PDB file of C-alpha atoms in Angstrom:
ATOM      1  CA  UNK G 783      -7.826 -58.621 -37.311  1.00 92.00           C
ATOM      2  CA  UNK G 784      -8.414 -62.373 -36.540  1.00 91.00           C
ATOM      3  CA  UNK G 785     -11.443 -63.654 -34.927  1.00 91.00           C
ATOM      4  CA  UNK G 786     -10.606 -66.488 -32.110  1.00 92.00           C
ATOM      5  CA  UNK G 787     -12.785 -68.738 -29.417  1.00 89.00           C
ATOM      6  CA  UNK G 788     -12.324 -67.767 -26.318  1.00 89.00           C
ATOM      7  CA  UNK G 789     -11.532 -70.459 -23.885  1.00 84.00           C
ATOM      8  CA  UNK G 790     -11.977 -68.504 -20.428  1.00 84.00           C
ATOM      9  CA  UNK G 791     -13.470 -65.852 -19.676  1.00 85.00           C
ATOM     10  CA  UNK G 792     -11.061 -62.260 -20.746  1.00 86.00           C
ATOM     11  CA  UNK G 793     -12.145 -59.038 -18.547  1.00 84.00           C
ATOM     12  CA  UNK G 794     -13.082 -56.731 -20.972  1.00 87.00           C
ATOM     13  CA  UNK G 795     -12.674 -58.743 -24.079  1.00 89.00           C
ATOM     14  CA  UNK G 796     -15.575 -61.983 -23.301  1.00 87.00           C
ATOM     15  CA  UNK G 797     -16.873 -64.649 -21.625  1.00 84.00           C
ATOM     16  CA  UNK G 798     -15.778 -68.730 -22.608  1.00 81.00           C
ATOM     17  CA  UNK G 799     -17.384 -69.795 -25.746  1.00 80.00           C
ATOM     18  CA  UNK G 800     -18.214 -66.385 -27.167  1.00 84.00           C
ATOM     19  CA  UNK G 801     -16.178 -66.055 -31.099  1.00 86.00           C
ATOM     20  CA  UNK G 802     -14.200 -62.401 -30.366  1.00 91.00           C
ATOM     21  CA  UNK G 803     -11.921 -60.203 -33.118  1.00 93.00           C
ATOM     22  CA  UNK G 804      -8.248 -59.307 -31.785  1.00 93.00           C
ATOM     23  CA  UNK G 805      -5.367 -58.526 -33.246  1.00 94.00           C
ATOM     24  CA  UNK G 806      -3.393 -60.843 -34.785  1.00 93.00           C
ATOM     25  CA  UNK G 807      -0.054 -59.862 -32.533  1.00 94.00           C
ATOM     26  CA  UNK G 808      -2.511 -59.994 -29.180  1.00 93.00           C
ATOM     27  CA  UNK G 809      -4.143 -63.869 -30.219  1.00 92.00           C
ATOM     28  CA  UNK G 810      -1.001 -65.082 -31.566  1.00 93.00           C
ATOM     29  CA  UNK G 811       1.580 -63.295 -28.816  1.00 95.00           C
ATOM     30  CA  UNK G 812      -0.638 -64.568 -25.704  1.00 93.00           C
ATOM     31  CA  UNK G 813      -4.066 -65.299 -26.384  1.00 92.00           C
ATOM     32  CA  UNK G 814      -3.057 -68.814 -27.954  1.00 92.00           C
ATOM     33  CA  UNK G 815       0.297 -69.717 -26.322  1.00 94.00           C
ATOM     34  CA  UNK G 816      -1.504 -68.894 -22.654  1.00 93.00           C
ATOM     35  CA  UNK G 817      -4.425 -71.051 -23.773  1.00 90.00           C
ATOM     36  CA  UNK G 818      -6.846 -68.783 -22.942  1.00 91.00           C
ATOM     37  CA  UNK G 819      -7.853 -68.897 -26.445  1.00 90.00           C
ATOM     38  CA  UNK G 820      -8.206 -71.255 -29.660  1.00 88.00           C
ATOM     39  CA  UNK G 821      -8.801 -70.072 -33.148  1.00 89.00           C
ATOM     40  CA  UNK G 822     -11.874 -70.251 -35.353  1.00 87.00           C
ATOM     41  CA  UNK G 823     -11.853 -73.173 -37.126  1.00 88.00           C
ATOM     42  CA  UNK G 824     -14.254 -75.473 -37.928  1.00 87.00           C
ATOM     43  CA  UNK G 825     -12.299 -78.394 -35.891  1.00 87.00           C
ATOM     44  CA  UNK G 826     -11.884 -76.344 -33.211  1.00 83.00           C
ATOM     45  CA  UNK G 827     -15.542 -75.041 -32.530  1.00 83.00           C
ATOM     46  CA  UNK G 828     -16.117 -79.249 -32.563  1.00 85.00           C
ATOM     47  CA  UNK G 829     -13.033 -79.305 -29.392  1.00 82.00           C
ATOM     48  CA  UNK G 830     -13.988 -76.018 -27.888  1.00 79.00           C
ATOM     49  CA  UNK G 831     -18.332 -77.527 -27.854  1.00 81.00           C
ATOM     50  CA  UNK G 832     -16.673 -80.726 -26.424  1.00 84.00           C
ATOM     51  CA  UNK G 833     -15.078 -78.582 -22.950  1.00 75.00           C
ATOM     52  CA  UNK G 834     -17.510 -76.498 -22.778  1.00 76.00           C
ATOM     53  CA  UNK G 835     -20.261 -78.816 -21.720  1.00 86.00           C
ATOM     54  CA  UNK G 836     -16.970 -79.852 -19.084  1.00 86.00           C
ATOM     55  CA  UNK G 837     -16.634 -76.466 -18.047  1.00 76.00           C
ATOM     56  CA  UNK G 838     -20.268 -75.930 -17.496  1.00 84.00           C
ATOM     57  CA  UNK G 839     -20.420 -78.738 -14.900  1.00 90.00           C
ATOM     58  CA  UNK G 840     -17.797 -77.859 -13.457  1.00 87.00           C
ATOM     59  CA  UNK G 841     -18.677 -73.962 -13.082  1.00 85.00           C
ATOM     60  CA  UNK G 842     -21.471 -75.177 -11.754  1.00 89.00           C
ATOM     61  CA  UNK G 843     -20.225 -77.174  -8.361  1.00 92.00           C
ATOM     62  CA  UNK G 844     -17.937 -74.390  -8.213  1.00 88.00           C
ATOM     63  CA  UNK G 845     -20.982 -71.989  -7.466  1.00 88.00           C
ATOM     64  CA  UNK G 846     -22.458 -74.400  -5.527  1.00 91.00           C
ATOM     65  CA  UNK G 847     -19.345 -74.473  -3.183  1.00 89.00           C
ATOM     66  CA  UNK G 848     -19.776 -70.782  -3.189  1.00 86.00           C
ATOM     67  CA  UNK G 849     -23.578 -70.735  -2.519  1.00 88.00           C
ATOM     68  CA  UNK G 850     -23.128 -73.359   0.663  1.00 87.00           C
ATOM     69  CA  UNK G 851     -19.880 -70.737   2.210  1.00 85.00           C
ATOM     70  CA  UNK G 852     -22.046 -67.880   1.643  1.00 86.00           C
ATOM     71  CA  UNK G 853     -24.353 -69.877   3.471  1.00 86.00           C
ATOM     72  CA  UNK G 854     -22.007 -70.287   6.081  1.00 82.00           C
ATOM     73  CA  UNK G 855     -20.566 -66.354   6.266  1.00 82.00           C
ATOM     74  CA  UNK G 856     -24.223 -65.405   6.597  1.00 81.00           C
ATOM     75  CA  UNK G 857     -24.867 -64.984   9.873  1.00 80.00           C
ATOM     76  CA  UNK G 858     -21.547 -64.374  10.781  1.00 86.00           C
ATOM     77  CA  UNK G 859     -20.024 -60.876  12.252  1.00 89.00           C
ATOM     78  CA  UNK G 860     -15.754 -60.308  13.347  1.00 92.00           C
ATOM     79  CA  UNK G 861     -15.725 -57.201  16.316  1.00 92.00           C
ATOM     80  CA  UNK G 862     -12.615 -55.193  16.674  1.00 92.00           C
ATOM     81  CA  UNK G 863     -11.745 -53.740  19.486  1.00 93.00           C
ATOM     82  CA  UNK G 864      -9.806 -50.370  18.754  1.00 92.00           C
ATOM     83  CA  UNK G 865      -8.429 -47.345  20.931  1.00 91.00           C
ATOM     84  CA  UNK G 866     -10.119 -44.390  19.257  1.00 91.00           C
ATOM     85  CA  UNK G 867      -9.891 -40.729  19.573  1.00 89.00           C
ATOM     86  CA  UNK G 868     -12.481 -38.372  20.472  1.00 86.00           C
ATOM     87  CA  UNK G 869     -15.271 -38.083  17.609  1.00 86.00           C
ATOM     88  CA  UNK G 870     -15.275 -42.258  16.877  1.00 87.00           C
ATOM     89  CA  UNK G 871     -12.007 -42.216  14.890  1.00 92.00           C
ATOM     90  CA  UNK G 872      -9.351 -44.245  15.352  1.00 91.00           C
ATOM     91  CA  UNK G 873      -6.338 -44.167  16.333  1.00 90.00           C
ATOM     92  CA  UNK G 874      -4.988 -47.034  12.769  1.00 90.00           C
ATOM     93  CA  UNK G 875      -7.514 -48.991  10.495  1.00 92.00           C
ATOM     94  CA  UNK G 876      -9.506 -52.256   9.870  1.00 93.00           C
ATOM     95  CA  UNK G 877      -7.963 -53.815   6.962  1.00 93.00           C
ATOM     96  CA  UNK G 878      -9.159 -56.461   4.714  1.00 92.00           C
ATOM     97  CA  UNK G 879      -5.974 -58.218   6.267  1.00 93.00           C
ATOM     98  CA  UNK G 880      -7.748 -57.676   9.631  1.00 94.00           C
ATOM     99  CA  UNK G 881     -11.275 -58.317   8.706  1.00 93.00           C
ATOM    100  CA  UNK G 882      -9.604 -62.320   6.685  1.00 92.00           C
ATOM    101  CA  UNK G 883      -7.257 -63.216   9.440  1.00 93.00           C
ATOM    102  CA  UNK G 884      -9.567 -62.869  12.294  1.00 91.00           C
ATOM    103  CA  UNK G 885     -12.440 -64.689   9.504  1.00 89.00           C
ATOM    104  CA  UNK G 886      -9.220 -67.697   9.910  1.00 90.00           C
ATOM    105  CA  UNK G 887      -9.413 -67.268  13.490  1.00 87.00           C
ATOM    106  CA  UNK G 888     -13.405 -68.460  13.794  1.00 84.00           C
ATOM    107  CA  UNK G 889     -12.659 -70.939  11.033  1.00 85.00           C
ATOM    108  CA  UNK G 890     -13.507 -69.478   7.539  1.00 84.00           C
ATOM    109  CA  UNK G 891     -10.704 -69.845   5.384  1.00 85.00           C
ATOM    110  CA  UNK G 892     -10.801 -66.795   2.862  1.00 85.00           C
ATOM    111  CA  UNK G 893      -8.447 -64.380   1.173  1.00 86.00           C
ATOM    112  CA  UNK G 894      -7.620 -61.191   1.868  1.00 88.00           C
ATOM    113  CA  UNK G 895      -8.686 -60.046  -1.927  1.00 89.00           C
ATOM    114  CA  UNK G 896     -12.014 -61.890  -1.822  1.00 89.00           C
ATOM    115  CA  UNK G 897     -13.355 -58.956   0.845  1.00 91.00           C
ATOM    116  CA  UNK G 898     -14.212 -56.229  -1.029  1.00 90.00           C
ATOM    117  CA  UNK G 899     -13.145 -52.235   1.031  1.00 91.00           C
ATOM    118  CA  UNK G 900     -13.133 -49.218  -1.115  1.00 89.00           C
ATOM    119  CA  UNK G 901     -10.694 -47.847   1.551  1.00 91.00           C
ATOM    120  CA  UNK G 902     -10.124 -49.063   5.163  1.00 92.00           C
ATOM    121  CA  UNK G 903     -12.093 -48.791   8.031  1.00 93.00           C
ATOM    122  CA  UNK G 904     -11.481 -45.501  10.007  1.00 93.00           C
ATOM    123  CA  UNK G 905     -14.151 -45.028  11.743  1.00 93.00           C
ATOM    124  CA  UNK G 906     -15.951 -46.891  14.840  1.00 94.00           C
ATOM    125  CA  UNK G 907     -19.579 -47.955  14.150  1.00 93.00           C
ATOM    126  CA  UNK G 908     -20.963 -51.378  12.117  1.00 94.00           C
ATOM    127  CA  UNK G 909     -19.811 -52.190   8.314  1.00 93.00           C
ATOM    128  CA  UNK G 910     -21.809 -54.469   6.117  1.00 92.00           C
ATOM    129  CA  UNK G 911     -18.551 -55.402   4.460  1.00 91.00           C
ATOM    130  CA  UNK G 912     -18.969 -57.641   0.255  1.00 89.00           C
ATOM    131  CA  UNK G 913     -17.458 -60.999  -0.047  1.00 89.00           C
ATOM    132  CA  UNK G 914     -16.213 -62.021  -3.382  1.00 88.00           C
ATOM    133  CA  UNK G 915     -16.068 -65.199  -3.188  1.00 85.00           C
ATOM    134  CA  UNK G 916     -17.956 -65.996  -6.972  1.00 82.00           C
ATOM    135  CA  UNK G 917     -18.714 -64.050  -9.224  1.00 79.00           C
ATOM    136  CA  UNK G 918     -22.189 -64.616  -8.363  1.00 82.00           C
ATOM    137  CA  UNK G 919     -22.426 -64.985  -4.900  1.00 83.00           C
ATOM    138  CA  UNK G 920     -21.432 -62.392  -2.905  1.00 85.00           C
ATOM    139  CA  UNK G 921     -22.454 -62.844   0.804  1.00 89.00           C
ATOM    140  CA  UNK G 922     -22.542 -59.845   3.273  1.00 88.00           C
ATOM    141  CA  UNK G 923     -20.026 -59.731   6.519  1.00 90.00           C
ATOM    142  CA  UNK G 924     -21.144 -57.700   9.318  1.00 92.00           C
ATOM    143  CA  UNK G 925     -18.120 -55.983  11.083  1.00 92.00           C
ATOM    144  CA  UNK G 926     -18.170 -54.084  13.906  1.00 94.00           C
ATOM    145  CA  UNK G 927     -15.933 -52.215  15.245  1.00 93.00           C
ATOM    146  CA  UNK G 928     -16.191 -50.569  18.882  1.00 93.00           C
ATOM    147  CA  UNK G 929     -14.116 -48.722  21.533  1.00 91.00           C
ATOM    148  CA  UNK G 930     -11.456 -49.918  24.005  1.00 85.00           C
ATOM    149  CA  UNK G 931     -12.172 -49.469  27.626  1.00 78.00           C
TER     150      UNK G 931
END
């Protein structure tokens, strides 16, 4: 095992700034060449501390922007008018891409992958859908699905 310093968060491995042990090939062939990690030498530790200060400042700005966007989204709701059969079952569904498109029409630019839908909405009703705009900020959006007359 080789000790490295992570420069970015890596899923299932650790957060930026942590000292972790990984297999030598993973460090040598992937993490270090892609700039995701540094070898854990004394010089690299000092270098990383300076980078960490800059990263923390950037993360604080990013978190602040996400919180500001969350306040904009907090009172927002989107409505879909769809054809439905008996029992409120939709002919088709409402997907994350549909929600992103509707938000775009409302003046909010959001990637469809930031919309957390376990599966497409297939019934009439009101749904609270989480939006993953930042790791620490996940506002909810009200989605109304009503029957077409």
